[in-house]
Tab-separated table of C-alpha atoms in Angstrom:
chain	number	residue	atom	x	y	z
Y	1	MET	CA	-0.147	-0.214	-0.051
Y	2	GLU	CA	1.114	3.353	-0.549
Y	3	ASN	CA	1.920	5.964	1.848
Y	4	SER	CA	-0.689	8.403	3.006
Y	5	VAL	CA	0.430	11.914	4.107
Y	6	GLY	CA	-2.152	13.152	6.733
Y	7	GLY	CA	-3.035	14.494	10.442
Y	8	VAL	CA	-3.739	13.056	14.129
Y	9	VAL	CA	-5.026	15.577	16.820
Y	10	ILE	CA	-5.492	13.647	20.457
Y	11	VAL	CA	-6.918	14.928	23.031
Y	12	VAL	CA	-5.942	13.346	25.946
Y	13	GLU	CA	-8.653	13.734	28.910
Y	14	ASN	CA	-5.970	12.573	32.057
Y	15	ARG	CA	-2.907	14.464	31.007
Y	16	GLU	CA	-0.917	13.739	34.496
Y	17	LYS	CA	-2.171	10.006	34.113
Y	18	LEU	CA	-1.979	9.418	30.548
Y	19	ALA	CA	0.677	11.451	28.753
Y	20	PRO	CA	3.780	9.194	29.723
Y	21	ARG	CA	1.813	6.034	28.190
Y	22	VAL	CA	1.015	8.186	25.186
Y	23	ASN	CA	4.607	9.498	24.669
Y	24	ALA	CA	5.605	5.895	24.702
Y	25	ILE	CA	3.297	4.846	21.783
Y	26	LEU	CA	4.406	8.191	19.951
Y	27	THR	CA	7.752	7.145	20.313
Y	28	GLU	CA	7.098	3.511	19.206
Y	29	TYR	CA	5.667	4.486	15.466
Y	30	GLY	CA	7.952	7.459	15.754
Y	31	ASP	CA	8.900	6.641	11.910
Y	32	LEU	CA	5.903	7.869	10.901
Y	33	ILE	CA	5.841	11.293	12.307
Y	34	VAL	CA	7.038	14.583	10.628
Y	35	GLY	CA	6.200	16.889	12.973
Y	36	ARG	CA	4.329	17.362	16.342
Y	37	VAL	CA	3.103	19.845	18.494
Y	38	GLY	CA	1.736	18.994	22.022
Y	39	LEU	CA	0.100	21.634	24.224
Y	40	PRO	CA	-0.468	20.840	27.762
Y	41	TYR	CA	-3.965	22.558	29.260
Y	42	ARG	CA	-2.964	22.619	32.941
Y	43	GLU	CA	-6.305	24.370	33.914
Y	44	LYS	CA	-8.384	21.724	32.983
Y	45	ASN	CA	-5.934	19.066	32.898
Y	46	LYS	CA	-5.980	18.139	29.239
Y	47	TYR	CA	-3.198	17.877	26.596
Y	48	VAL	CA	-3.752	18.230	22.990
Y	49	ILE	CA	-1.188	16.860	20.723
Y	50	THR	CA	-1.279	17.270	16.956
Y	51	ILE	CA	1.354	15.252	14.796
Y	52	VAL	CA	1.658	14.887	11.003
Y	53	VAL	CA	2.283	11.469	9.446
Y	54	ASP	CA	3.291	9.932	6.535
Y	55	GLY	CA	3.453	6.298	6.398
Y	56	ASP	CA	1.115	2.762	5.539
Y	57	PRO	CA	-2.294	3.912	6.423
Y	58	ASP	CA	-2.583	0.225	8.488
Y	59	GLN	CA	0.345	1.108	10.952
Y	60	VAL	CA	-1.167	4.582	11.554
Y	61	GLY	CA	-4.522	2.549	12.202
Y	62	ALA	CA	-2.580	0.356	14.432
Y	63	MET	CA	-1.046	3.424	16.411
Y	64	VAL	CA	-4.376	5.213	16.957
Y	65	ALA	CA	-5.717	1.855	18.141
Y	66	LYS	CA	-3.049	1.364	20.526
Y	67	LEU	CA	-3.651	5.231	21.643
Y	68	GLU	CA	-7.707	4.880	21.902
Y	69	ALA	CA	-6.995	1.798	24.059
Y	70	LEU	CA	-5.594	3.692	26.954
Y	71	GLY	CA	-8.867	5.060	27.541
Y	72	GLU	CA	-9.820	8.611	28.545
Y	73	ILE	CA	-8.525	9.736	24.548
Y	74	GLN	CA	-10.269	11.160	21.754
Y	75	VAL	CA	-8.229	10.523	18.590
Y	76	LYS	CA	-9.310	11.959	14.921
Y	77	VAL	CA	-7.663	11.339	11.655
Y	78	ALA	CA	-7.291	12.849	8.469
Y	79	LEU	CA	-5.173	10.933	5.493
Y	80	SER	CA	-4.588	11.642	1.825
Y	81	GLY	CA	-6.009	9.177	-0.107
Y	82	VAL	CA	-8.293	7.382	2.796
Y	83	CYS	CA	-11.856	7.877	2.922
Y	84	ASN	CA	-12.734	7.768	7.057
Y	85	ASN	CA	-16.938	7.564	7.298
């Protein structure tokens, strides 16, 4: 399958508890990540991460599945050439 370029937005609902686990997953899939911006919203104990990815859509999907499995996380993905319903 051809690589897709796109973006992933992650909202971590419990920053203090989950940020280390989220960062471990993103490190695991670091080869997919072109750029990343993480913004801790301390007043609301949330963490918003936006990443640009370039890679196999199945690998991006595997990364997203691991993130969502942590719970208390919202993930939205937009990839070129992939239709998400």
